[in-house]
Amino acid sequence: DQQVKQNSPSLSVQEGRISILNCDYTNSMFDYFLWYKKYPAEGPTFLISISSIKDKNEDGRFTVFLNKSAKHLSLHIVPSQPGDSAVYFCAARGGATNKLIFGTGTLLAVQP
Amino acid sequence: DAGVIQSPRHEVTEMGQEVTLRCKPISGHNSLFWYRQTMMRGLELLIYFNNNVPIDDSGMPEDRFSAKMPNASFSTLKIQPSEPRDSAVYFCASSRDSSGNTIYFGEGSWLTVV
């Protein structure tokens, strides 16, 4: 039972355009959400997070939006750069335990 | 500062053999996590420890899997006997507290069981 879902396994975007990665969750007890980025042959690295008391968090080219009523969050990257090409994992925590639950990831390819 | 250190980076083993993966968390971190990455399920949490004590092992697939954390600087994940379906990348991660708000991953151990 996937509590965190990333329904797009891959996304291709032109350099300079906006990349939008989506994530849906089912557990209404989740109160903190994170995005991790993973390059091949490396471990995931933390990118940006958002608390459930907010609906937007911005860090440079990266913005995360949270829609609690829809149980949906998205990561916007603008402008996209070839170095952004990686797998992006959405994660959530909260509820009965504080463990981080990850989605299946979305492979982003930014074309020069 | 050294990050999370995992060994081996790559392991190829025959079905039925015992596999031991090792992890050294970041110094000062008191929570340690073992994750497995597969194409179908993404990053699955297998088990996590807080202050060397296993807190939640509900993600451990079956009795063939076991994990220990004998001290604050070392943990092992053991598979005995290994099966081809165990082939995956196993990540160890650590954080300063059990909330896991920001956890830091190692580079992973690539396991292939043939």
CSV table of N, CA and C in Angstrom, one decimal, chain B residues 6-84:
chain,number,residue,atom,x,y,z
B,6,GLN,N,29.0,3.4,3.8
B,6,GLN,CA,28.5,2.0,3.6
B,6,GLN,C,29.5,1.1,3.0
B,7,SER,N,29.5,-0.2,3.3
B,7,SER,CA,30.3,-1.2,2.6
B,7,SER,C,29.6,-2.5,2.6
B,8,PRO,N,29.8,-3.3,1.6
B,8,PRO,CA,30.5,-3.0,0.4
B,8,PRO,C,29.7,-2.1,-0.6
B,9,ARG,N,30.4,-1.5,-1.5
B,9,ARG,CA,29.6,-0.7,-2.5
B,9,ARG,C,28.9,-1.6,-3.5
B,10,HIS,N,29.5,-2.7,-3.8
B,10,HIS,CA,28.9,-3.7,-4.7
B,10,HIS,C,29.2,-5.1,-4.2
B,11,GLU,N,28.1,-5.9,-4.3
B,11,GLU,CA,28.2,-7.3,-3.9
B,11,GLU,C,27.5,-8.1,-4.9
B,12,VAL,N,28.2,-9.2,-5.4
B,12,VAL,CA,27.5,-10.2,-6.2
B,12,VAL,C,27.7,-11.5,-5.5
B,13,THR,N,26.6,-12.2,-5.2
B,13,THR,CA,26.6,-13.4,-4.5
B,13,THR,C,25.7,-14.4,-5.0
B,14,GLU,N,25.9,-15.6,-4.7
B,14,GLU,CA,25.0,-16.7,-5.2
B,14,GLU,C,23.8,-16.9,-4.2
B,15,MET,N,22.8,-17.3,-4.8
B,15,MET,CA,21.6,-17.6,-4.1
B,15,MET,C,21.9,-18.6,-2.9
B,16,GLY,N,21.4,-18.3,-1.7
B,16,GLY,CA,21.6,-19.1,-0.6
B,16,GLY,C,22.7,-18.7,0.3
B,17,GLN,N,23.5,-17.8,-0.2
B,17,GLN,CA,24.7,-17.3,0.6
B,17,GLN,C,24.2,-16.2,1.6
B,18,GLU,N,25.0,-16.0,2.6
B,18,GLU,CA,24.7,-14.9,3.6
B,18,GLU,C,25.3,-13.6,3.1
B,19,VAL,N,24.6,-12.6,3.2
B,19,VAL,CA,25.1,-11.2,2.8
B,19,VAL,C,25.1,-10.3,4.0
B,20,THR,N,26.1,-9.6,4.3
B,20,THR,CA,26.2,-8.7,5.4
B,20,THR,C,26.6,-7.3,4.8
B,21,LEU,N,25.7,-6.3,5.0
B,21,LEU,CA,25.9,-5.0,4.6
B,21,LEU,C,26.2,-4.1,5.9
B,22,ARG,N,27.2,-3.2,5.7
B,22,ARG,CA,27.6,-2.5,6.9
B,22,ARG,C,27.4,-1.0,6.7
B,23,CYS,N,27.3,-0.3,7.9
B,23,CYS,CA,27.0,1.1,7.8
B,23,CYS,C,27.7,1.8,9.0
B,24,LYS,N,28.3,2.9,8.8
B,24,LYS,CA,28.8,3.8,9.8
B,24,LYS,C,28.0,5.1,9.7
B,25,PRO,N,27.2,5.5,10.6
B,25,PRO,CA,26.4,6.7,10.5
B,25,PRO,C,27.3,8.0,10.8
B,26,ILE,N,26.8,9.1,10.5
B,26,ILE,CA,27.5,10.4,10.8
B,26,ILE,C,27.6,10.5,12.3
B,27,SER,N,28.8,10.9,12.7
B,27,SER,CA,29.1,11.0,14.1
B,27,SER,C,28.1,12.1,14.8
B,28,GLY,N,27.5,11.7,15.9
B,28,GLY,CA,26.6,12.6,16.6
B,28,GLY,C,25.1,12.3,16.2
B,29,HIS,N,24.9,11.6,15.1
B,29,HIS,CA,23.5,11.3,14.8
B,29,HIS,C,23.1,10.1,15.6
B,30,ASN,N,21.8,10.2,16.1
B,30,ASN,CA,21.4,9.1,17.0
B,30,ASN,C,20.3,8.3,16.4
B,31,SER,N,19.9,8.6,15.1
B,31,SER,CA,18.9,7.7,14.5
B,31,SER,C,19.6,7.1,13.2
B,32,LEU,N,19.3,5.9,12.9
B,32,LEU,CA,19.9,5.2,11.8
B,32,LEU,C,18.8,4.4,11.1
B,33,PHE,N,18.8,4.5,9.7
B,33,PHE,CA,17.7,4.0,8.9
B,33,PHE,C,18.3,3.0,7.9
B,34,TRP,N,17.7,2.0,7.6
B,34,TRP,CA,18.0,1.1,6.4
B,34,TRP,C,16.9,1.2,5.4
B,35,TYR,N,17.2,1.6,4.2
B,35,TYR,CA,16.2,1.6,3.1
B,35,TYR,C,16.7,0.7,2.0
B,36,ARG,N,15.7,0.2,1.2
B,36,ARG,CA,16.0,-0.6,0.0
B,36,ARG,C,15.3,0.1,-1.2
B,37,GLN,N,16.1,0.3,-2.3
B,37,GLN,CA,15.5,0.9,-3.5
B,37,GLN,C,15.3,-0.1,-4.6
B,38,THR,N,14.1,-0.2,-5.0
B,38,THR,CA,13.8,-1.0,-6.2
B,38,THR,C,12.9,-0.2,-7.2
B,39,MET,N,12.9,-0.7,-8.4
B,39,MET,CA,12.1,0.1,-9.4
B,39,MET,C,10.7,0.1,-9.1
B,40,MET,N,10.2,-1.0,-8.6
B,40,MET,CA,8.7,-1.1,-8.4
B,40,MET,C,8.2,-0.3,-7.2
B,41,ARG,N,9.1,-0.3,-6.1
B,41,ARG,CA,8.6,0.2,-4.8
B,41,ARG,C,9.3,1.5,-4.4
B,42,GLY,N,10.3,1.9,-5.2
B,42,GLY,CA,11.0,3.1,-4.8
B,42,GLY,C,11.9,2.9,-3.6
B,43,LEU,N,11.9,3.8,-2.7
B,43,LEU,CA,12.7,3.7,-1.5
B,43,LEU,C,11.8,3.2,-0.3
B,44,GLU,N,12.1,2.0,0.1
B,44,GLU,CA,11.3,1.4,1.2
B,44,GLU,C,12.1,1.4,2.5
B,45,LEU,N,11.5,1.8,3.6
B,45,LEU,CA,12.2,1.8,4.8
B,45,LEU,C,12.1,0.3,5.4
B,46,LEU,N,13.2,-0.2,5.7
B,46,LEU,CA,13.2,-1.6,6.2
B,46,LEU,C,13.2,-1.6,7.7
B,47,ILE,N,14.0,-0.8,8.4
B,47,ILE,CA,14.1,-0.7,9.8
B,47,ILE,C,14.8,0.6,10.2
B,48,TYR,N,14.4,1.1,11.4
B,48,TYR,CA,15.2,2.2,11.9
B,48,TYR,C,15.5,2.1,13.4
B,49,PHE,N,16.6,2.6,13.8
B,49,PHE,CA,17.1,2.6,15.2
B,49,PHE,C,17.1,4.0,15.7
B,50,ASN,N,16.8,4.1,17.0
B,50,ASN,CA,17.0,5.4,17.7
B,50,ASN,C,17.9,5.0,18.9
B,51,ASN,N,19.0,5.7,19.1
B,51,ASN,CA,19.9,5.4,20.2
B,51,ASN,C,20.2,3.9,20.3
B,52,ASN,N,20.5,3.4,19.1
B,52,ASN,CA,20.9,2.0,19.0
B,52,ASN,C,19.8,0.9,19.2
B,53,VAL,N,18.6,1.4,19.5
B,53,VAL,CA,17.5,0.5,19.8
B,53,VAL,C,16.6,0.4,18.5
B,54,PRO,N,16.3,-0.8,18.0
B,54,PRO,CA,15.3,-0.9,16.9
B,54,PRO,C,14.0,-0.4,17.3
B,55,ILE,N,13.4,0.6,16.5
B,55,ILE,CA,12.2,1.2,16.9
B,55,ILE,C,11.0,0.6,16.0
B,56,ASP,N,11.3,0.4,14.7
B,56,ASP,CA,10.3,0.0,13.8
B,56,ASP,C,10.9,-0.9,12.8
B,57,ASP,N,10.6,-2.2,12.8
B,57,ASP,CA,11.2,-3.1,11.8
B,57,ASP,C,10.0,-3.7,10.9
B,58,SER,N,8.9,-3.0,10.9
B,58,SER,CA,7.8,-3.5,10.1
B,58,SER,C,8.1,-3.6,8.6
B,59,GLY,N,9.1,-2.9,8.2
B,59,GLY,CA,9.4,-3.0,6.7
B,59,GLY,C,10.3,-4.1,6.4
B,60,MET,N,10.8,-4.8,7.3
B,60,MET,CA,11.7,-5.9,7.0
B,60,MET,C,10.9,-7.0,6.3
B,61,PRO,N,11.3,-7.4,5.1
B,61,PRO,CA,10.5,-8.3,4.3
B,61,PRO,C,10.1,-9.6,4.9
B,62,GLU,N,11.1,-10.2,5.5
B,62,GLU,CA,10.8,-11.5,6.1
B,62,GLU,C,12.0,-11.9,7.0
B,63,ASP,N,11.8,-13.1,7.6
B,63,ASP,CA,12.8,-13.5,8.7
B,63,ASP,C,14.2,-13.6,8.1
B,64,ARG,N,14.4,-13.7,6.9
B,64,ARG,CA,15.7,-13.8,6.3
B,64,ARG,C,16.5,-12.5,6.5
B,65,PHE,N,15.8,-11.5,6.8
B,65,PHE,CA,16.5,-10.2,7.0
B,65,PHE,C,16.6,-9.9,8.5
B,66,SER,N,17.8,-9.4,8.9
B,66,SER,CA,18.0,-9.0,10.3
B,66,SER,C,18.9,-7.8,10.3
B,67,ALA,N,18.8,-7.0,11.3
B,67,ALA,CA,19.6,-5.8,11.4
B,67,ALA,C,20.0,-5.6,12.9
B,68,LYS,N,21.3,-5.1,13.1
B,68,LYS,CA,21.8,-4.9,14.4
B,68,LYS,C,22.5,-3.6,14.4
B,69,MET,N,22.5,-3.0,15.6
B,69,MET,CA,23.3,-1.8,15.9
B,69,MET,C,23.9,-1.9,17.2
B,70,PRO,N,25.1,-2.5,17.3
B,70,PRO,CA,25.7,-2.8,18.5
B,70,PRO,C,26.3,-1.6,19.3
B,71,ASN,N,26.5,-0.5,18.5
B,71,ASN,CA,26.9,0.7,19.1
B,71,ASN,C,26.6,1.9,18.2
B,72,ALA,N,26.8,3.1,18.7
B,72,ALA,CA,26.4,4.3,18.0
B,72,ALA,C,27.0,4.5,16.6
B,73,SER,N,28.1,3.8,16.4
B,73,SER,CA,28.9,4.1,15.1
B,73,SER,C,28.9,2.9,14.1
B,74,PHE,N,28.0,2.0,14.3
B,74,PHE,CA,28.0,0.8,13.5
B,74,PHE,C,26.7,0.1,13.4
B,75,SER,N,26.3,-0.3,12.2
B,75,SER,CA,25.1,-1.1,12.0
B,75,SER,C,25.3,-2.1,10.9
B,76,THR,N,24.7,-3.2,11.0
B,76,THR,CA,24.7,-4.2,9.9
B,76,THR,C,23.3,-4.6,9.5
B,77,LEU,N,23.2,-5.0,8.2
B,77,LEU,CA,21.9,-5.5,7.7
B,77,LEU,C,22.3,-6.9,7.1
B,78,LYS,N,21.7,-7.9,7.6
B,78,LYS,CA,22.1,-9.3,7.1
B,78,LYS,C,21.0,-10.0,6.4
B,79,ILE,N,21.3,-10.6,5.3
B,79,ILE,CA,20.3,-11.4,4.6
B,79,ILE,C,20.8,-12.9,4.6
B,80,GLN,N,20.0,-13.8,5.1
B,80,GLN,CA,20.5,-15.2,5.2
B,80,GLN,C,19.3,-16.1,5.2
B,81,PRO,N,19.1,-16.9,4.2
B,81,PRO,CA,19.8,-17.0,3.0
B,81,PRO,C,19.4,-16.0,1.9
B,82,SER,N,20.3,-15.5,1.1
B,82,SER,CA,19.9,-14.5,0.1
B,82,SER,C,19.1,-15.2,-1.1
B,83,GLU,N,18.3,-14.4,-1.7
B,83,GLU,CA,17.5,-14.9,-2.9
B,83,GLU,C,17.6,-13.8,-4.0
B,84,PRO,N,17.4,-14.3,-5.3
B,84,PRO,CA,17.6,-13.3,-6.4
B,84,PRO,C,16.7,-12.1,-6.2
